[in-house]
CSV table of C-alpha atoms and ligand atoms in Angstrom, one decimal:
chain,number,residue,atom,x,y,z
A,87,MET,CA,28.1,40.3,30.4
A,88,PRO,CA,27.4,36.9,28.6
A,89,ARG,CA,24.5,37.1,26.0
A,90,ILE,CA,22.3,34.7,24.3
A,91,ALA,CA,20.0,35.8,21.5
A,92,VAL,CA,16.5,33.7,20.7
A,93,LEU,CA,13.9,33.9,17.7
A,94,THR,CA,10.4,32.4,16.5
A,95,SER,CA,10.3,31.1,13.2
A,96,GLY,CA,8.3,30.2,10.5
A,97,GLY,CA,4.4,29.3,11.7
A,98,ASP,CA,3.8,30.2,15.0
A,99,ALA,CA,2.8,27.4,18.2
A,100,PRO,CA,0.7,27.5,21.1
A,101,GLY,CA,4.0,28.3,23.5
A,102,MET,CA,6.7,29.8,22.1
A,103,ASN,CA,5.5,32.8,24.5
A,104,ALA,CA,6.1,29.4,27.0
A,105,ALA,CA,9.3,29.2,26.7
A,106,LEU,CA,10.6,32.5,25.5
A,107,ARG,CA,9.9,33.1,29.1
A,108,THR,CA,11.5,30.1,30.7
A,109,ILE,CA,14.4,31.0,28.4
A,110,ALA,CA,14.5,34.5,30.0
A,111,LYS,CA,13.7,34.3,33.4
A,112,VAL,CA,16.4,31.6,34.3
A,113,ALA,CA,19.3,32.9,32.2
A,114,ALA,CA,18.0,35.8,34.4
A,115,ILE,CA,18.7,34.4,36.8
A,116,HIS,CA,21.4,33.1,36.1
A,117,GLY,CA,23.7,36.2,34.5
A,118,VAL,CA,23.1,35.3,31.0
A,119,GLU,CA,21.1,38.5,29.5
A,120,VAL,CA,18.9,37.5,25.6
A,121,ILE,CA,17.9,39.5,23.0
A,122,GLY,CA,15.0,38.3,21.2
A,123,PHE,CA,15.2,39.3,17.4
A,124,GLU,CA,12.5,40.3,15.7
A,125,ASP,CA,10.2,38.5,13.3
A,126,GLY,CA,12.4,35.1,12.8
A,127,TYR,CA,14.9,35.2,10.8
A,128,ASP,CA,14.3,38.2,8.8
A,129,GLY,CA,14.6,40.5,12.2
A,130,LEU,CA,18.3,38.6,13.1
A,131,ILE,CA,19.1,39.8,9.3
A,132,ASP,CA,18.0,43.3,9.9
A,133,GLY,CA,19.0,43.8,13.7
A,134,ARG,CA,15.7,44.0,14.9
A,135,VAL,CA,16.4,43.4,18.3
A,136,ARG,CA,14.1,43.0,21.3
A,137,PRO,CA,15.3,42.4,24.9
A,138,LEU,CA,14.1,39.9,27.3
A,139,THR,CA,16.2,40.4,30.0
A,140,ARG,CA,17.1,43.8,31.5
A,141,LYS,CA,19.1,45.1,34.2
A,142,VAL,CA,17.7,46.1,37.8
A,143,ASP,CA,19.6,46.7,40.8
A,144,GLY,CA,23.5,45.1,40.0
A,145,GLY,CA,21.2,42.3,38.6
A,146,LEU,CA,19.3,40.7,35.9
A,147,SER,CA,15.7,40.9,35.3
A,148,THR,CA,13.0,40.6,32.5
A,149,THR,CA,10.9,42.7,30.7
A,150,PRO,CA,7.6,42.9,31.1
A,151,ASP,CA,6.6,41.8,27.5
A,152,VAL,CA,8.0,38.4,28.8
A,153,SER,CA,5.3,37.5,31.4
A,154,LEU,CA,2.9,39.2,30.1
A,155,ALA,CA,2.7,37.2,26.8
A,156,GLY,CA,3.7,34.1,28.7
A,157,ASN,CA,0.4,32.5,29.1
A,158,LEU,CA,-0.4,33.7,25.1
A,159,GLY,CA,-0.8,32.2,22.4
A,160,GLY,CA,1.3,33.0,18.9
A,161,THR,CA,4.9,34.5,19.8
A,162,PHE,CA,5.1,38.0,21.2
A,163,LEU,CA,8.7,38.5,18.5
A,164,GLY,CA,6.8,37.6,15.7
A,165,SER,CA,7.5,35.4,13.6
A,166,SER,CA,8.5,34.3,9.9
A,167,ARG,CA,9.5,32.6,6.9
A,168,SER,CA,11.9,34.1,5.6
A,169,ALA,CA,13.0,33.8,2.0
A,170,ARG,CA,16.5,35.7,2.3
A,171,PHE,CA,17.8,34.0,5.0
A,172,VAL,CA,17.1,31.1,2.0
A,173,THR,CA,20.4,31.9,0.7
A,174,PRO,CA,24.3,31.7,2.1
A,175,GLU,CA,24.3,35.7,1.9
A,176,GLY,CA,21.8,35.7,4.1
A,177,ARG,CA,23.2,33.7,6.3
A,178,ALA,CA,26.1,34.9,6.8
A,179,ALA,CA,24.5,38.6,6.9
A,180,ALA,CA,22.3,37.4,10.3
A,181,ALA,CA,25.7,35.4,11.6
A,182,ALA,CA,27.3,39.3,11.6
A,183,ARG,CA,24.9,40.5,14.1
A,184,LEU,CA,25.3,38.2,16.7
A,185,ASP,CA,29.1,38.3,17.0
A,186,GLY,CA,29.4,38.7,20.7
A,187,PHE,CA,26.3,36.1,21.9
A,188,ALA,CA,27.4,32.7,23.0
A,189,GLY,CA,24.4,31.5,20.5
A,190,LEU,CA,21.1,31.4,19.4
A,191,ILE,CA,18.0,29.0,20.1
A,192,VAL,CA,16.0,29.1,17.0
A,193,ILE,CA,12.2,28.3,19.1
A,194,GLY,CA,10.7,27.2,14.6
A,195,GLY,CA,9.6,23.7,13.5
A,196,ASN,CA,10.8,22.3,9.8
A,197,GLY,CA,12.1,25.3,7.8
A,198,SER,CA,13.6,26.7,10.5
A,199,LEU,CA,15.9,24.5,11.3
A,200,THR,CA,16.7,23.7,8.5
A,201,GLY,CA,17.8,27.4,8.5
A,202,ALA,CA,19.2,26.9,12.1
A,203,HIS,CA,21.4,23.7,11.2
A,204,LYS,CA,22.8,25.7,8.1
A,205,LEU,CA,24.1,28.9,10.4
A,206,ALA,CA,25.4,26.7,12.5
A,207,GLN,CA,27.9,24.3,10.0
A,208,GLU,CA,28.8,28.1,7.1
A,209,THR,CA,29.3,30.7,10.0
A,210,GLY,CA,30.7,29.1,13.4
A,211,VAL,CA,27.4,30.0,15.0
A,212,LYS,CA,26.8,28.6,17.8
A,213,VAL,CA,23.1,27.6,18.0
A,214,MET,CA,20.3,25.1,19.6
A,215,GLY,CA,17.2,24.5,18.0
A,216,VAL,CA,13.2,24.1,19.9
A,217,PRO,CA,10.6,22.0,18.2
A,218,ALA,CA,8.0,24.3,17.6
A,219,SER,CA,4.8,23.3,15.2
A,220,ILE,CA,1.8,22.6,15.5
A,221,ASP,CA,1.4,20.3,12.5
A,222,ASN,CA,4.3,17.1,15.0
A,223,ASP,CA,6.9,16.6,11.3
A,224,VAL,CA,9.8,17.4,13.0
A,225,GLY,CA,11.8,13.7,13.3
A,226,CYS,CA,13.8,12.5,16.9
A,227,THR,CA,10.7,14.0,18.9
A,228,SER,CA,7.5,12.9,20.3
A,229,THR,CA,5.6,16.1,20.6
A,230,ALA,CA,6.8,19.8,19.2
A,231,ILE,CA,5.8,22.9,20.7
A,232,GLY,CA,1.7,23.9,20.0
A,233,VAL,CA,0.6,20.1,19.3
A,234,ASP,CA,-1.1,19.8,22.1
A,235,SER,CA,-2.9,23.3,21.5
A,236,ALA,CA,-4.2,22.7,18.2
A,237,LEU,CA,-5.6,18.7,18.9
A,238,ASN,CA,-7.3,20.3,22.0
A,239,VAL,CA,-9.0,23.2,19.5
A,240,ILE,CA,-9.7,20.8,16.3
A,241,THR,CA,-11.6,18.3,18.8
A,242,GLU,CA,-13.9,21.0,20.6
A,243,ALA,CA,-14.3,22.3,17.2
A,244,CYS,CA,-15.8,18.3,16.5
A,245,ASP,CA,-17.4,19.1,19.3
A,246,ARG,CA,-19.8,21.9,18.6
A,247,ILE,CA,-19.7,20.6,14.7
A,248,SER,CA,-21.3,17.2,16.1
A,249,ASP,CA,-23.8,19.1,17.8
A,250,THR,CA,-25.5,20.4,15.7
A,251,ALA,CA,-24.6,17.6,12.5
A,252,ARG,CA,-26.8,15.3,14.9
A,253,SER,CA,-29.4,17.6,15.8
A,254,HIS,CA,-30.6,17.7,11.4
A,255,ARG,CA,-28.7,14.5,10.8
A,256,ARG,CA,-26.3,16.0,8.1
A,257,ALA,CA,-22.4,14.7,7.4
A,258,PHE,CA,-20.1,17.6,7.8
A,259,ILE,CA,-16.5,17.4,6.4
A,260,ILE,CA,-14.2,19.2,9.0
A,261,GLU,CA,-10.3,20.2,7.1
A,262,VAL,CA,-7.6,20.8,9.4
A,263,MET,CA,-4.2,22.6,9.0
A,264,GLY,CA,-1.4,19.7,8.4
A,265,ARG,CA,-0.1,20.9,4.4
A,266,HIS,CA,2.8,17.9,4.8
A,267,SER,CA,1.8,15.9,7.4
A,268,GLY,CA,-1.5,13.9,8.6
A,269,TYR,CA,-0.6,13.9,12.5
A,270,LEU,CA,-3.1,16.4,13.2
A,271,ALA,CA,-5.8,14.8,11.5
A,272,MET,CA,-5.8,11.5,12.3
A,273,ALA,CA,-4.8,12.3,16.2
A,274,SER,CA,-7.6,14.3,16.1
A,275,ALA,CA,-9.7,11.7,14.3
A,276,VAL,CA,-9.2,8.8,16.9
A,277,ALA,CA,-10.1,12.1,19.5
A,278,VAL,CA,-13.2,12.7,18.6
A,279,GLY,CA,-14.7,9.0,17.3
A,280,ALA,CA,-14.8,10.6,14.0
A,281,ASP,CA,-16.5,8.4,11.0
A,282,GLY,CA,-13.0,8.5,8.8
A,283,ILE,CA,-10.0,10.2,8.4
A,284,LEU,CA,-8.7,11.9,5.2
A,285,PHE,CA,-4.9,12.6,5.2
A,286,ARG,CA,-2.3,13.1,2.7
A,287,GLU,CA,-0.5,9.7,3.4
A,288,GLN,CA,-3.2,7.2,2.1
A,289,GLY,CA,-2.2,8.9,-1.0
A,290,ARG,CA,-5.5,8.3,-2.3
A,291,SER,CA,-6.4,9.6,-6.1
A,292,GLU,CA,-10.3,12.5,-6.2
A,293,PRO,CA,-12.2,9.3,-6.5
A,294,GLU,CA,-10.5,7.2,-4.7
A,295,LEU,CA,-11.6,9.5,-1.7
A,296,VAL,CA,-15.5,10.2,-2.9
A,297,THR,CA,-15.9,6.6,-2.7
A,298,THR,CA,-14.4,6.5,0.6
A,299,VAL,CA,-16.7,9.8,2.0
A,300,ALA,CA,-20.1,8.0,0.0
A,301,ASN,CA,-19.1,4.6,1.4
A,302,LEU,CA,-19.6,5.9,5.3
A,303,LEU,CA,-22.7,7.5,4.4
A,304,ARG,CA,-24.1,4.7,2.8
A,305,ARG,CA,-22.7,3.0,6.2
A,306,GLY,CA,-24.0,5.7,8.0
A,307,PHE,CA,-27.4,7.6,6.6
A,308,ALA,CA,-28.8,4.4,4.3
A,309,GLN,CA,-31.1,2.7,6.9
A,310,LYS,CA,-33.2,4.8,9.3
A,311,GLY,CA,-31.1,3.8,12.0
A,312,ASP,CA,-29.2,5.6,15.1
A,313,LYS,CA,-26.8,7.0,13.3
A,314,ARG,CA,-28.0,10.8,13.1
A,315,ARG,CA,-24.1,12.2,12.1
A,316,VAL,CA,-21.4,11.2,9.5
A,317,LEU,CA,-18.2,13.3,10.6
A,318,VAL,CA,-15.1,13.2,8.2
A,319,ILE,CA,-12.0,14.5,9.3
A,320,LYS,CA,-9.5,15.6,6.2
A,321,ALA,CA,-5.8,16.9,6.0
A,322,GLU,CA,-4.8,19.7,4.2
A,323,GLY,CA,-2.8,18.3,2.8
A,324,VAL,CA,-5.0,16.2,1.3
A,325,GLU,CA,-5.6,18.6,-2.7
A,326,ILE,CA,-9.6,18.6,-2.9
A,327,PRO,CA,-10.6,21.9,-2.1
A,328,CYS,CA,-13.7,20.5,0.4
A,329,THR,CA,-16.4,22.2,-1.5
A,330,ARG,CA,-15.2,20.2,-4.6
A,331,LEU,CA,-15.3,17.0,-2.5
A,332,VAL,CA,-19.0,17.9,-0.8
A,333,ARG,CA,-20.1,18.5,-4.4
A,334,LEU,CA,-19.0,15.0,-5.3
A,335,VAL,CA,-20.5,13.2,-2.9
A,336,GLN,CA,-24.0,14.8,-3.3
A,337,ASP,CA,-23.5,13.8,-6.7
A,338,GLU,CA,-22.5,10.2,-6.2
A,339,LEU,CA,-25.4,9.6,-3.7
A,340,ALA,CA,-27.9,11.7,-5.6
A,341,ALA,CA,-30.6,8.9,-6.2
A,342,GLU,CA,-29.1,6.5,-3.2
A,343,LEU,CA,-30.3,9.1,-0.7
A,344,PRO,CA,-32.0,12.0,-1.1
A,345,GLY,CA,-32.5,14.7,1.2
A,346,VAL,CA,-28.8,14.0,2.8
A,347,GLU,CA,-27.1,17.2,3.3
A,348,VAL,CA,-23.2,17.1,3.1
A,349,ARG,CA,-21.5,20.4,4.4
A,350,ALA,CA,-18.2,21.4,4.9
A,351,THR,CA,-15.5,23.1,7.2
A,352,VAL,CA,-12.4,24.6,7.1
A,353,LEU,CA,-10.9,25.4,10.7
A,354,GLY,CA,-8.3,26.6,8.7
A,355,HIS,CA,-5.7,29.1,11.2
A,356,LEU,CA,-8.4,28.9,14.2
A,357,VAL,CA,-6.7,26.0,14.8
A,358,ARG,CA,-3.0,27.6,15.2
A,359,GLY,CA,-4.9,30.5,17.0
A,360,GLY,CA,-5.9,30.5,21.5
A,361,ASN,CA,-4.3,30.1,24.6
A,362,PRO,CA,-1.1,27.1,25.4
A,363,THR,CA,-2.8,24.1,26.9
A,364,TYR,CA,-1.5,23.3,30.2
A,365,GLN,CA,1.0,20.7,28.4
A,366,ASP,CA,2.0,22.7,26.0
A,367,ARG,CA,3.7,24.9,28.4
A,368,MET,CA,4.4,22.5,30.5
A,369,VAL,CA,7.3,20.4,27.3
A,370,ALA,CA,7.8,24.7,26.2
A,371,GLY,CA,9.0,25.2,29.2
A,372,ARG,CA,11.4,22.5,30.2
A,373,LEU,CA,12.5,22.2,26.8
A,374,GLY,CA,13.2,26.3,26.7
A,375,LEU,CA,15.7,25.7,29.3
A,376,SER,CA,17.4,22.4,28.4
A,377,ALA,CA,17.9,24.6,25.6
A,378,LEU,CA,19.4,27.2,27.3
A,379,ASP,CA,21.7,24.4,29.5
A,380,ALA,CA,22.7,22.9,26.5
A,381,LEU,CA,24.5,26.4,24.4
A,382,LEU,CA,25.2,28.0,28.0
A,383,HIS,CA,27.4,24.7,27.9
A,384,GLY,CA,29.0,24.7,24.6
A,385,GLU,CA,26.6,22.6,22.9
A,386,THR,CA,26.3,23.8,19.0
A,387,ASP,CA,23.7,22.2,15.0
A,388,GLN,CA,21.3,20.7,17.9
A,389,MET,CA,18.2,20.3,18.8
A,390,VAL,CA,16.3,19.4,22.4
A,391,ALA,CA,13.5,16.8,22.0
A,392,TRP,CA,10.2,15.7,24.1
A,393,LEU,CA,11.0,11.7,24.4
A,394,PRO,CA,10.2,9.9,27.4
A,395,GLN,CA,12.3,7.1,26.4
A,396,GLN,CA,16.2,6.9,25.7
A,397,VAL,CA,16.7,6.7,21.8
A,398,GLU,CA,20.5,5.7,20.2
A,399,GLY,CA,21.9,8.4,19.3
A,400,GLY,CA,20.2,10.6,21.6
A,401,VAL,CA,22.1,12.6,24.2
A,402,GLN,CA,20.6,12.3,27.2
A,403,THR,CA,20.1,15.0,30.1
A,404,SER,CA,19.2,16.8,33.0
A,405,ASP,CA,15.3,15.8,32.0
A,406,PRO,CA,14.5,12.7,32.1
A,407,ALA,CA,11.6,13.7,29.2
A,408,ILE,CA,14.7,15.2,27.4
A,409,GLN,CA,17.3,14.3,24.5
A,410,ARG,CA,18.9,16.0,22.5
A,411,PHE,CA,19.9,15.0,18.4
A,412,THR,CA,21.8,16.2,16.5
A,413,LEU,CA,20.5,18.9,13.6
A,414,GLU,CA,21.1,16.5,10.9
A,415,ARG,CA,20.1,13.7,12.2
A,416,VAL,CA,17.0,15.5,13.3
A,417,LEU,CA,16.3,16.8,9.7
A,418,ASP,CA,17.4,13.0,8.1
A,419,GLU,CA,14.4,12.0,10.8
A,420,THR,CA,11.7,14.5,9.2
A,421,ARG,CA,12.3,13.4,5.5
A,422,ALA,CA,11.9,10.3,6.9
A,423,LEU,CA,8.8,11.3,8.9
A,424,LEU,CA,7.5,13.5,5.5
A,425,ASP,CA,8.1,10.8,2.7
A,426,GLY,CA,6.3,8.2,4.3
A,427,THR,CA,10.5,5.9,4.4
A,428,SER,CA,9.2,6.5,8.6
A,429,ALA,CA,8.8,3.8,11.2
A,430,VAL,CA,7.0,6.0,12.8
A,431,THR,CA,4.7,6.9,9.7
A,432,ARG,CA,4.8,3.8,8.6
A,433,TRP,CA,2.6,2.5,12.8
A,434,ARG,CA,0.9,5.9,11.9
A,435,VAL,CA,-1.2,4.6,8.7
A,436,GLY,CA,-1.0,1.5,10.6
A,437,MET,CA,-2.6,2.0,13.0
A,438,LEU,CA,-4.8,3.8,11.2
A,439,GLU,CA,-5.6,1.6,8.7
A,440,LYS,CA,-6.5,-1.3,11.8
A,441,LEU,CA,-9.3,1.1,12.7
A,442,GLU,CA,-10.2,2.6,9.7
A,443,GLY,CA,-13.5,0.0,9.7
A,444,ALA,CA,-14.3,0.4,13.2
A,445,LEU,CA,-14.3,4.2,13.1
A,446,SER,CA,-17.6,4.4,11.2
A,447,LEU,CA,-19.4,1.6,13.2
B,27,F6P,O1,3.3,25.6,11.4
B,27,F6P,C1,2.0,24.6,10.1
B,27,F6P,C2,1.4,25.4,9.4
B,27,F6P,O2,-0.2,25.5,9.8
B,27,F6P,C3,0.4,24.2,8.7
B,27,F6P,O3,-0.6,22.9,9.1
B,27,F6P,C4,-0.1,24.7,7.9
B,27,F6P,O4,0.0,24.7,6.4
B,27,F6P,C5,0.9,25.7,7.2
B,27,F6P,O5,1.4,26.4,8.5
B,27,F6P,C6,0.4,27.2,7.0
B,27,F6P,O6,1.2,28.3,7.1
B,27,F6P,P1,0.8,30.2,6.6
B,27,F6P,O7,0.2,30.6,7.9
B,27,F6P,O8,2.0,30.8,6.1
B,27,F6P,O9,-0.3,30.3,5.3
């Protein structure tokens, strides 16, 4: 009976369980055993297995975990950012565990896919990547598993904070996850009608950040107008801590706007938890299905990408919204996304620069 392996790696993302569910169920129908490895690459190196399929009545079915966890956030297989897998020795040990498997599906973000590419190149293990990262910082795909759920959590949190902010005529700085990518801050700011956005890609110095926020408050609260809330969304990657930013802004405005209060809320890991949205479950299921299909057809060292428009170099799959790219191309595009040289990043920043004046109206 053919067998494949699967693991989830890096920061967990809502929808990872939905991807595992589809992979296990479809594989079971085709008589392919699915073995999960716990806690990402660490569990692979240690050989800690958790089967996702089991033999019943001469055929295969899925284990109870698979159905129970399918709609839940996080990952029931567990995850890690494995320090051991970063070394060639760690990857060799991992490859040895995959003897007798047709291949490995890796569900994760940038670092996990980098590891998957090295594993395929160095050891010949057949590997297929599935993008999962709330940060939406994986190249060649328009979205990744978890992004939509994270944005919905941020939207709800900002709406709630806006209710209390308006009641007291206050300003809030809300920090959202995104160490290297400001995507969550950018996308949520537009969705909630924030007054300002601070993200790493703008490259603002500390004094510039303080002036930007102070100006938003001047504009919002200087006259006794209708405005009762000023909301600024800050990406985690903008290094100044929220508390420091609040203090510096309050110091700058103490004489000009006495009594105006600025508060800060760091949403942190709240953003990464919770049950996946419909969109994430649907994207996860279809990406999982395409990854399984490609692996069973002998493809390797690639990632399945959610891209409804045909892109040069992408291999169209039987799903019109999914194309496959080599992991090498994905990782090149990811680097460009993060260092600002990608056309996608330039477009995002340019679009938000155009919006900047309008947001605070
Ligand atoms: O998964 C991506 C991410 O959520 C980043 O936005 C964040 O900076 C990082 O993970 C936090 O990781 P950890 O939970 O390991 O501290």
